[in-house]
PDB file of C-alpha atoms in Angstrom:
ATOM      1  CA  UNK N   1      38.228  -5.823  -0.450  1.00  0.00           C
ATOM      2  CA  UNK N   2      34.628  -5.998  -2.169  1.00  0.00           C
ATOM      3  CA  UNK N   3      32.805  -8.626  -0.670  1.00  0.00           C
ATOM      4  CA  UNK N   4      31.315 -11.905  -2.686  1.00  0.00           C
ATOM      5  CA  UNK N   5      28.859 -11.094  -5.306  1.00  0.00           C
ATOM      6  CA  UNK N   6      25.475 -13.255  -4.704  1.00  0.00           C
ATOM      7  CA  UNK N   7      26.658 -15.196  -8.111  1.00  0.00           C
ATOM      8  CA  UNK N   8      29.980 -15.916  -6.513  1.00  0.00           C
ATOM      9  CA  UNK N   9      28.270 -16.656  -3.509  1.00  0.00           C
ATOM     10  CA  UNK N  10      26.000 -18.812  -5.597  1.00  0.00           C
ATOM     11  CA  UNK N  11      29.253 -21.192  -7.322  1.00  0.00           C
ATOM     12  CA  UNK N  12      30.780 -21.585  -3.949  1.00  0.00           C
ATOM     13  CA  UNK N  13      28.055 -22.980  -2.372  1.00  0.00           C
ATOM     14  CA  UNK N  14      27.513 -25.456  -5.494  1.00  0.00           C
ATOM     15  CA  UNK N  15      30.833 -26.492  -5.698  1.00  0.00           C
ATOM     16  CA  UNK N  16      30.700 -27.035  -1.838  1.00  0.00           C
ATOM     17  CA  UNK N  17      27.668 -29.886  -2.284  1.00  0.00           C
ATOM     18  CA  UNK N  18      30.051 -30.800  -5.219  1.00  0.00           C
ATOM     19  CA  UNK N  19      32.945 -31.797  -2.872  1.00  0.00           C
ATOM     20  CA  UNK N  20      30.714 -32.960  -0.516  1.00  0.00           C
ATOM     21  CA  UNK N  21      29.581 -35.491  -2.485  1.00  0.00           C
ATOM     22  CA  UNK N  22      26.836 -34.521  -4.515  1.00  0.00           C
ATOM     23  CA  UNK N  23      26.987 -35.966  -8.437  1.00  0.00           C
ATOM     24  CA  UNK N  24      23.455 -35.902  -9.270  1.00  0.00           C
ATOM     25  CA  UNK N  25      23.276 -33.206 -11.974  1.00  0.00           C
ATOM     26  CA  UNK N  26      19.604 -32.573 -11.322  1.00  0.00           C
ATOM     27  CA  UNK N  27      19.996 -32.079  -7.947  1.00  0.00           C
ATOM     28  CA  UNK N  28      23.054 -29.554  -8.606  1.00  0.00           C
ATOM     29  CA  UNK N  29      20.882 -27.933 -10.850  1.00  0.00           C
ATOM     30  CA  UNK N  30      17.792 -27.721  -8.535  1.00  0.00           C
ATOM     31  CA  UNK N  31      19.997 -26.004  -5.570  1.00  0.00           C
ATOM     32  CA  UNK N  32      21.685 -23.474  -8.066  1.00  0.00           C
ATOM     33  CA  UNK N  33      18.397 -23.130  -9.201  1.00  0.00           C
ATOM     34  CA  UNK N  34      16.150 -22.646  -5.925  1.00  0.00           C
ATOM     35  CA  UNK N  35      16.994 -19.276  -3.761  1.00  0.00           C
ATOM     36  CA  UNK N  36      17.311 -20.396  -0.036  1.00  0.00           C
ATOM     37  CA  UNK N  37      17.683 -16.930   0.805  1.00  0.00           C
ATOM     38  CA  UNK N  38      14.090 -16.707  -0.212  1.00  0.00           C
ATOM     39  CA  UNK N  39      12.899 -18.902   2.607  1.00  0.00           C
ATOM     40  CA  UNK N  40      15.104 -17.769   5.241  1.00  0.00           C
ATOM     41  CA  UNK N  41      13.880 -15.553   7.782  1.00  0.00           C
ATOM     42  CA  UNK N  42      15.307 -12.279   7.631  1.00  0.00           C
ATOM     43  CA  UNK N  43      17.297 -12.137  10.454  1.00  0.00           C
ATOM     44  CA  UNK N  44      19.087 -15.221   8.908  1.00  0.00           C
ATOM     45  CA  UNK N  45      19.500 -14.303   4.927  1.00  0.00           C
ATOM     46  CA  UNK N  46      23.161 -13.625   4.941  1.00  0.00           C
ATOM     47  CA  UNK N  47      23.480 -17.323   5.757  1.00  0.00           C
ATOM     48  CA  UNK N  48      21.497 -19.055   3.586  1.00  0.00           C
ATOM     49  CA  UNK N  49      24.617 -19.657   0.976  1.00  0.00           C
ATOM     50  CA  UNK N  50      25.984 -21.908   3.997  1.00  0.00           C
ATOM     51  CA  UNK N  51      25.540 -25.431   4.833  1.00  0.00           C
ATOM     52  CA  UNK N  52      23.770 -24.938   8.065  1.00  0.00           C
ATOM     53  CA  UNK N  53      20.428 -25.087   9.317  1.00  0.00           C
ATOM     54  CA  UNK N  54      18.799 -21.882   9.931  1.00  0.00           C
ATOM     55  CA  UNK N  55      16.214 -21.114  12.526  1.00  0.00           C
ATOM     56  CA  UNK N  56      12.499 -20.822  12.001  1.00  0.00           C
ATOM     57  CA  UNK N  57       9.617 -19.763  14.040  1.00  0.00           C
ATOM     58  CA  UNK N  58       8.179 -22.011  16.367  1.00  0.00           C
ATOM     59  CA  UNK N  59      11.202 -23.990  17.449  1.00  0.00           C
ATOM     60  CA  UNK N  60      11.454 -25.576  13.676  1.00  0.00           C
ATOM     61  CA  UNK N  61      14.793 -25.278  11.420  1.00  0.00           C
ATOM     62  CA  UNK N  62      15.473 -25.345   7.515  1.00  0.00           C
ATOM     63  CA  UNK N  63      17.512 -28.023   6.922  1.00  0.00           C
ATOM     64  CA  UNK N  64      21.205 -28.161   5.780  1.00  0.00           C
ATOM     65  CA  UNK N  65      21.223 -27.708   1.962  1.00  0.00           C
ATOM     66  CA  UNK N  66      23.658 -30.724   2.100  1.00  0.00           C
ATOM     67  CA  UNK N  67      21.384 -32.672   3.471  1.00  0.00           C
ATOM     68  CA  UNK N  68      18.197 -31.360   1.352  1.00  0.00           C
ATOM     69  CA  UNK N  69      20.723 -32.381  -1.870  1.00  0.00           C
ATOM     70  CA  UNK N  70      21.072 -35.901  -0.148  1.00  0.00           C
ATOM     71  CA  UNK N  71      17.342 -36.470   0.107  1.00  0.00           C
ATOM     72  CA  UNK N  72      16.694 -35.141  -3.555  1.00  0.00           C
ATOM     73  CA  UNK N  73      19.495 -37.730  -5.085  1.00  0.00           C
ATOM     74  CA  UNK N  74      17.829 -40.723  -2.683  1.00  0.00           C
ATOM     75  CA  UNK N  75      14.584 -39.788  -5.004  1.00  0.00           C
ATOM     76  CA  UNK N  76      16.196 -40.739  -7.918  1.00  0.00           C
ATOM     77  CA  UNK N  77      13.521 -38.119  -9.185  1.00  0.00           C
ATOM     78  CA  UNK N  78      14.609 -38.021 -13.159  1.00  0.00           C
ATOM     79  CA  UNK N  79      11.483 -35.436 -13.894  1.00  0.00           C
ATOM     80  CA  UNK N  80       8.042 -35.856 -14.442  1.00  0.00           C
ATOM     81  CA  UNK N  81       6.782 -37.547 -11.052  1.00  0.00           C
ATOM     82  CA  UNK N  82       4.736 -36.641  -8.419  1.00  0.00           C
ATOM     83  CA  UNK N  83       6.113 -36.186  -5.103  1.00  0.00           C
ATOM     84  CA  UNK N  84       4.796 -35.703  -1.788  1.00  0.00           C
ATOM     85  CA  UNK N  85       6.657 -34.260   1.097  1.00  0.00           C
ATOM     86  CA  UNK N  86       5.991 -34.763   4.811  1.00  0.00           C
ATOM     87  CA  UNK N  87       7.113 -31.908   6.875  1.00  0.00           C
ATOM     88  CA  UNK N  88       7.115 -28.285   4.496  1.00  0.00           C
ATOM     89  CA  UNK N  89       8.957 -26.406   7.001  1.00  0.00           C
ATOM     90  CA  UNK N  90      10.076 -23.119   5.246  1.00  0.00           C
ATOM     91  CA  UNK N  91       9.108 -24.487   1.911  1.00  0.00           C
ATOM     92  CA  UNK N  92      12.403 -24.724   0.471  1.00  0.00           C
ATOM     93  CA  UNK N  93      12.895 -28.615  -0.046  1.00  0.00           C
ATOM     94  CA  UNK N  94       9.565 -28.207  -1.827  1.00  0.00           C
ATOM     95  CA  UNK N  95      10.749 -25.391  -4.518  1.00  0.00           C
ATOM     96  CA  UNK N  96      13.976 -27.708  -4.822  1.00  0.00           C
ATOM     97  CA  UNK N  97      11.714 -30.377  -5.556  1.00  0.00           C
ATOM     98  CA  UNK N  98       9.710 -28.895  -8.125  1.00  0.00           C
ATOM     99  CA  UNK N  99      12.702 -27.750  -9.992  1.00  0.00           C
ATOM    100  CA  UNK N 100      12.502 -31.580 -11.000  1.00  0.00           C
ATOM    101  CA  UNK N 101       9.180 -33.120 -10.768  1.00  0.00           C
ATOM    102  CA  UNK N 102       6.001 -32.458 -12.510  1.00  0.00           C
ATOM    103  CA  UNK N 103       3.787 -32.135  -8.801  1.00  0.00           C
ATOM    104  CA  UNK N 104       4.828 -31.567  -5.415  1.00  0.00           C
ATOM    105  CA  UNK N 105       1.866 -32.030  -2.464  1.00  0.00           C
ATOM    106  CA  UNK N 106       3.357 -31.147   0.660  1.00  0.00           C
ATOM    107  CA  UNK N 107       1.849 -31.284   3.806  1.00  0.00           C
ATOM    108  CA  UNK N 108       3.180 -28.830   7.249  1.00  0.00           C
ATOM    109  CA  UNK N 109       1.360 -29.511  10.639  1.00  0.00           C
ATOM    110  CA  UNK N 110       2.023 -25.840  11.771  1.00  0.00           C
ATOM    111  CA  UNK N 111      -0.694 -23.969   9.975  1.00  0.00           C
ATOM    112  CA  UNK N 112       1.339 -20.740  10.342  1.00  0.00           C
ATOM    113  CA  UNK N 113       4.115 -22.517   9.214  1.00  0.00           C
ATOM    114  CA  UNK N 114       2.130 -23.816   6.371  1.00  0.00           C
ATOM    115  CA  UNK N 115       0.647 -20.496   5.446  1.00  0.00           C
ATOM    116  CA  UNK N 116       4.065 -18.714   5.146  1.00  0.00           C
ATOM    117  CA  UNK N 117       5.657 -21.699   3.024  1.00  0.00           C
ATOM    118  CA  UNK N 118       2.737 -21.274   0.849  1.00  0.00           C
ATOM    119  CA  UNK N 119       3.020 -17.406   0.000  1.00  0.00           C
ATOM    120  CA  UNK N 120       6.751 -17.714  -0.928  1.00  0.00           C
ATOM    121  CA  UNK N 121       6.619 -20.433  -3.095  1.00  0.00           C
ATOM    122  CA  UNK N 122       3.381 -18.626  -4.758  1.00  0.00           C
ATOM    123  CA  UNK N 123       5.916 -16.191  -5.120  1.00  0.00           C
ATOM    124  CA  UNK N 124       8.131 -18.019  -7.282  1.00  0.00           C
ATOM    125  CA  UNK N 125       5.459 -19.025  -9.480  1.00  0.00           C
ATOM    126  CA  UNK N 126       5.470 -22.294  -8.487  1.00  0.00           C
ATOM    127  CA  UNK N 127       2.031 -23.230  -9.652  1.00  0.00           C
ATOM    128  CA  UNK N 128       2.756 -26.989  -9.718  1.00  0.00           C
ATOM    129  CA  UNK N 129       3.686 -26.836  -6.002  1.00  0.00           C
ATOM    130  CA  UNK N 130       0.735 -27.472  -3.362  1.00  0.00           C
ATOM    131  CA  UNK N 131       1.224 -26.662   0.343  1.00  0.00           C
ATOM    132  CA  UNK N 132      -1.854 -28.149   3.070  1.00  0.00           C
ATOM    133  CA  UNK N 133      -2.217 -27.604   6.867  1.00  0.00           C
ATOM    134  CA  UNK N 134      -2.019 -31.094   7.870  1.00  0.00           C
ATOM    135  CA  UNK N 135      -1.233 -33.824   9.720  1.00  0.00           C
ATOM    136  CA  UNK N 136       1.265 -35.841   7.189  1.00  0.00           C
ATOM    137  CA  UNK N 137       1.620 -38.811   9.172  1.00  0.00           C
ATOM    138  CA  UNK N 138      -0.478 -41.116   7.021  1.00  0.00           C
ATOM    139  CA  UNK N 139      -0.208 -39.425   4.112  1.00  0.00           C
ATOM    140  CA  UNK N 140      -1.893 -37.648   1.834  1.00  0.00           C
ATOM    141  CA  UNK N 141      -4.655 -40.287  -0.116  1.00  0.00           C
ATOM    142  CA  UNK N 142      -6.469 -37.156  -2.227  1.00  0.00           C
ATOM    143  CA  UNK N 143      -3.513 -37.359  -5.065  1.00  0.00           C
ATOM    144  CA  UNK N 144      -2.160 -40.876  -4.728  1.00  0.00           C
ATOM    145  CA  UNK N 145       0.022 -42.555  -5.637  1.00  0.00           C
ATOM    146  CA  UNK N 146       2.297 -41.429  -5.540  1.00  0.00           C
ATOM    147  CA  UNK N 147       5.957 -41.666  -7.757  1.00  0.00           C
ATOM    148  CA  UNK N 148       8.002 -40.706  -4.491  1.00  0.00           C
ATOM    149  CA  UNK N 149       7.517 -39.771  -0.740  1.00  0.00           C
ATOM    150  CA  UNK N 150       9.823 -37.996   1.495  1.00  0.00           C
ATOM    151  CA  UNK N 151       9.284 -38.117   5.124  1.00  0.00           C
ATOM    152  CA  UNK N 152      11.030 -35.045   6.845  1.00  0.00           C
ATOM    153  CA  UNK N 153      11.074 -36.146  10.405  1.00  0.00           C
ATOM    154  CA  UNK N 154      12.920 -39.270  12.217  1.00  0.00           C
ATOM    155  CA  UNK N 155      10.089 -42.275  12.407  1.00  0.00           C
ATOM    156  CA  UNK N 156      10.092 -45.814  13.743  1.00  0.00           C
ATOM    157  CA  UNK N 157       9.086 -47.437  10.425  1.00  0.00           C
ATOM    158  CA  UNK N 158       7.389 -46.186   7.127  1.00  0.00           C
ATOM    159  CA  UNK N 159       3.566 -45.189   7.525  1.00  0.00           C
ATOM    160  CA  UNK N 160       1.997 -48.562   6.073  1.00  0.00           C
ATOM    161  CA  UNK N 161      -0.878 -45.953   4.740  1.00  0.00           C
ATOM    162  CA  UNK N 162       2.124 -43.862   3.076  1.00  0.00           C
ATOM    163  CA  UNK N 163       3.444 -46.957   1.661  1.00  0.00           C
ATOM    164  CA  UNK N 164      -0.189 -47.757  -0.214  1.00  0.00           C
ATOM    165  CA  UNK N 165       0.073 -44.471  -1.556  1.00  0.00           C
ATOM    166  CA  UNK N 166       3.510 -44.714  -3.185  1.00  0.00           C
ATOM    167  CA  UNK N 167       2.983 -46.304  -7.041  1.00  0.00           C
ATOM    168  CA  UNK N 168       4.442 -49.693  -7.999  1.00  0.00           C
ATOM    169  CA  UNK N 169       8.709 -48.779  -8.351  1.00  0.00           C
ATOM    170  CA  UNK N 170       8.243 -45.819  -6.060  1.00  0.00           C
ATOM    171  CA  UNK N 171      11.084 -44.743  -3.591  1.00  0.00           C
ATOM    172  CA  UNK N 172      10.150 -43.587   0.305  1.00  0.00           C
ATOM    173  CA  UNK N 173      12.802 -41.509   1.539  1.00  0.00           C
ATOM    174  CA  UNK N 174      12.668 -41.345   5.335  1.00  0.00           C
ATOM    175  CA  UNK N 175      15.011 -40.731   8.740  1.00  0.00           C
ATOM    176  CA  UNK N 176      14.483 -44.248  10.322  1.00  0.00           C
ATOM    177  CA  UNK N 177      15.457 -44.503  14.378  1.00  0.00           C
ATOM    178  CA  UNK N 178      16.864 -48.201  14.948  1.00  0.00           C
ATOM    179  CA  UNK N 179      19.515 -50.200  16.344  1.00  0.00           C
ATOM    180  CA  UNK N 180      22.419 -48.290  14.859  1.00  0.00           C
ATOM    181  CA  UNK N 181      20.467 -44.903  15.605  1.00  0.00           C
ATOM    182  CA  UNK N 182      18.899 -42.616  13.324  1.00  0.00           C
ATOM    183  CA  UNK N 183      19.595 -43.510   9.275  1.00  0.00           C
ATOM    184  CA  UNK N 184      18.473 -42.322   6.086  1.00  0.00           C
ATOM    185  CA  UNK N 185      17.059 -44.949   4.484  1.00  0.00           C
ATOM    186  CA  UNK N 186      15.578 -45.464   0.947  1.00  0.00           C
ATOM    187  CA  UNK N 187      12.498 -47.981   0.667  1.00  0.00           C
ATOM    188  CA  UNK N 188      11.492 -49.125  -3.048  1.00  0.00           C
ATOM    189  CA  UNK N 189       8.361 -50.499  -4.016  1.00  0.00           C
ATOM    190  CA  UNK N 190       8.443 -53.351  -6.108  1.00  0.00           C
ATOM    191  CA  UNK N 191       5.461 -54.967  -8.726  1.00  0.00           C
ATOM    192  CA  UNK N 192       4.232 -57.156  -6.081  1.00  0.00           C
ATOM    193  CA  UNK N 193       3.932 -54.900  -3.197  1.00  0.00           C
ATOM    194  CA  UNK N 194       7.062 -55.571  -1.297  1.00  0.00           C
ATOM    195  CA  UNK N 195      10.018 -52.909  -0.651  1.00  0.00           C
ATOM    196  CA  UNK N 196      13.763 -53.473  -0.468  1.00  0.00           C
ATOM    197  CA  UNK N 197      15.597 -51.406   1.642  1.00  0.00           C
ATOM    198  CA  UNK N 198      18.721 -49.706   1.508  1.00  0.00           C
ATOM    199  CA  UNK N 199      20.644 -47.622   4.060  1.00  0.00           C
ATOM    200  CA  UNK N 200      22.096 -44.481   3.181  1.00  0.00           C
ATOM    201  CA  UNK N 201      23.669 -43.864   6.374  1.00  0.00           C
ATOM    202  CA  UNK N 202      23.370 -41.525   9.288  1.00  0.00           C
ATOM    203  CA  UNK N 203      20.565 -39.023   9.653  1.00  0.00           C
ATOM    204  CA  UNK N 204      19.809 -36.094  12.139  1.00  0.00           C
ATOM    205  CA  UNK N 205      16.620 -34.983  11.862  1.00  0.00           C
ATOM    206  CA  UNK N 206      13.290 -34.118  14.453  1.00  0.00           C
ATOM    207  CA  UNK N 207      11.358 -37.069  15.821  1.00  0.00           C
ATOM    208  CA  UNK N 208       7.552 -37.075  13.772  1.00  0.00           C
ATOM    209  CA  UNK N 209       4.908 -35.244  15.829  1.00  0.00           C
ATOM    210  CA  UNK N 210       1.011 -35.756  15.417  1.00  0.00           C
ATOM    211  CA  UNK N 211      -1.647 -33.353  14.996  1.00  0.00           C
ATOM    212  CA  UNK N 212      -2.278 -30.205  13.879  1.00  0.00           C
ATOM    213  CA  UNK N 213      -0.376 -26.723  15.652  1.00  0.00           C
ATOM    214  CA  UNK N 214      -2.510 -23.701  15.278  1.00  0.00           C
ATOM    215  CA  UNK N 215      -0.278 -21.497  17.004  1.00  0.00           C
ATOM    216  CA  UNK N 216       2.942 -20.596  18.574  1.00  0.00           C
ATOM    217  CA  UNK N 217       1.662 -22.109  22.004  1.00  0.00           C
ATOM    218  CA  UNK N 218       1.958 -25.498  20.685  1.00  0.00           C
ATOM    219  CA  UNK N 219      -1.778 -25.809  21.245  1.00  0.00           C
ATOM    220  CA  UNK N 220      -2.842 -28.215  18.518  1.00  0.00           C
ATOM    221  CA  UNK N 221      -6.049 -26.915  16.529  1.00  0.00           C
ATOM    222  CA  UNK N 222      -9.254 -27.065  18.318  1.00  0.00           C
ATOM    223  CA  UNK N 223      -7.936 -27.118  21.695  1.00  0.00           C
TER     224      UNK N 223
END
């Protein structure tokens, strides 16, 4: 028996997010669209059409597809927006991202990390799509606001300086640790400032660290 052809691979794995509960026909379109494979490390390509997370250097992981379509739809992104991301990782959230919106700024504390997320998604041609070597707790104030911000580690509560940067009727997307453990939760901004919240239920994702890594030491830069 031949084995699955990469477009065959390709429909499974849509109609997987399908049954698992993703509707959103952007996001559908922006995982058919985006080549995880592309961001995996090699030793990990042949499962990059599954929903699991994959190892990367450095102790990090690229998240479940399942759960990168689940962030995407909580954006509500409906094309045209700017978007910054907290936590690059691989890079691939980001290409799924700018399948949709107009900017993407994302921001990776692991400057290796950063560097390699960078030259494949300047590989893809992604020219809208801007990777830094940074610290993304608070933010990134050079291109707010900001029309949506995703936070891709578990935090306490929202960055008050991220929240400033998102624009009037922007969403936060973020893994919040609380009561009832960690949750995906959705914060909108309204006119006046305030932000309702809604819970989008569980959420497994790394606590936020501070500070730049320079290496794979853990040795934060200028150490």
């Amino acid at each position: 028996m031949s084995e699955d052809s990469d477009f065959d691979k390709l429909m499974r794995f849509v109609l997987e997010l399908r049954q698992g509960g993703v509707t959103d026909a952007r996001v559908l379109a922006a995982m058919e669209r985006t080549p995880r494979a592309h961001f995996a490390p090699e030793q990990f390509k042949a499962f990059a059409m599954e929903d699991r997370a994959l190892p990367l250097p450095d102790g990090e992981f690229m998240t479940k597809p399942s759960t990168v379509a689940r962030v995407l739809a909580a954006l509500e992104l409906r094309g045209g927006e700017t978007v910054l991301e907290v936590g690059t990782g691989s890079g691939y959230q980001a290409a799924a991202l700018a399948t949709i919106a107009r900017r993407v700024v994302s921001l990776e504390r692991r400057i290796a990390l950063a560097a390699e997320a960078r030259a494949r998604i300047g590989q893809l041609r992604l020219m809208h799509v801007y990777v830094h070597a940074a610290d993304g707790a608070d933010g990134w104030a050079e291109d707010a606001p900001y029309d949506a911000i995703v936070v891709n580690a578990a935090i306490g509560t929202p960055s008050p300086t991220e929240m400033k940067q998102l624009a009037s009727g922007g969403v936060l997307v973020a893994p919040v640790v609380g009561e009832n453990g960690q949750r995906l939760m959705q914060f909108r901004k309204g006119a006046d400032g305030s932000f309702v919240a809604r819970d989008l239920g569980p959420a497994q994702f790394a606590p936020m660290a501070r500070g730049l890594v320079a290496d794979a030491t853990g040795k934060t830069a200028g150490e």
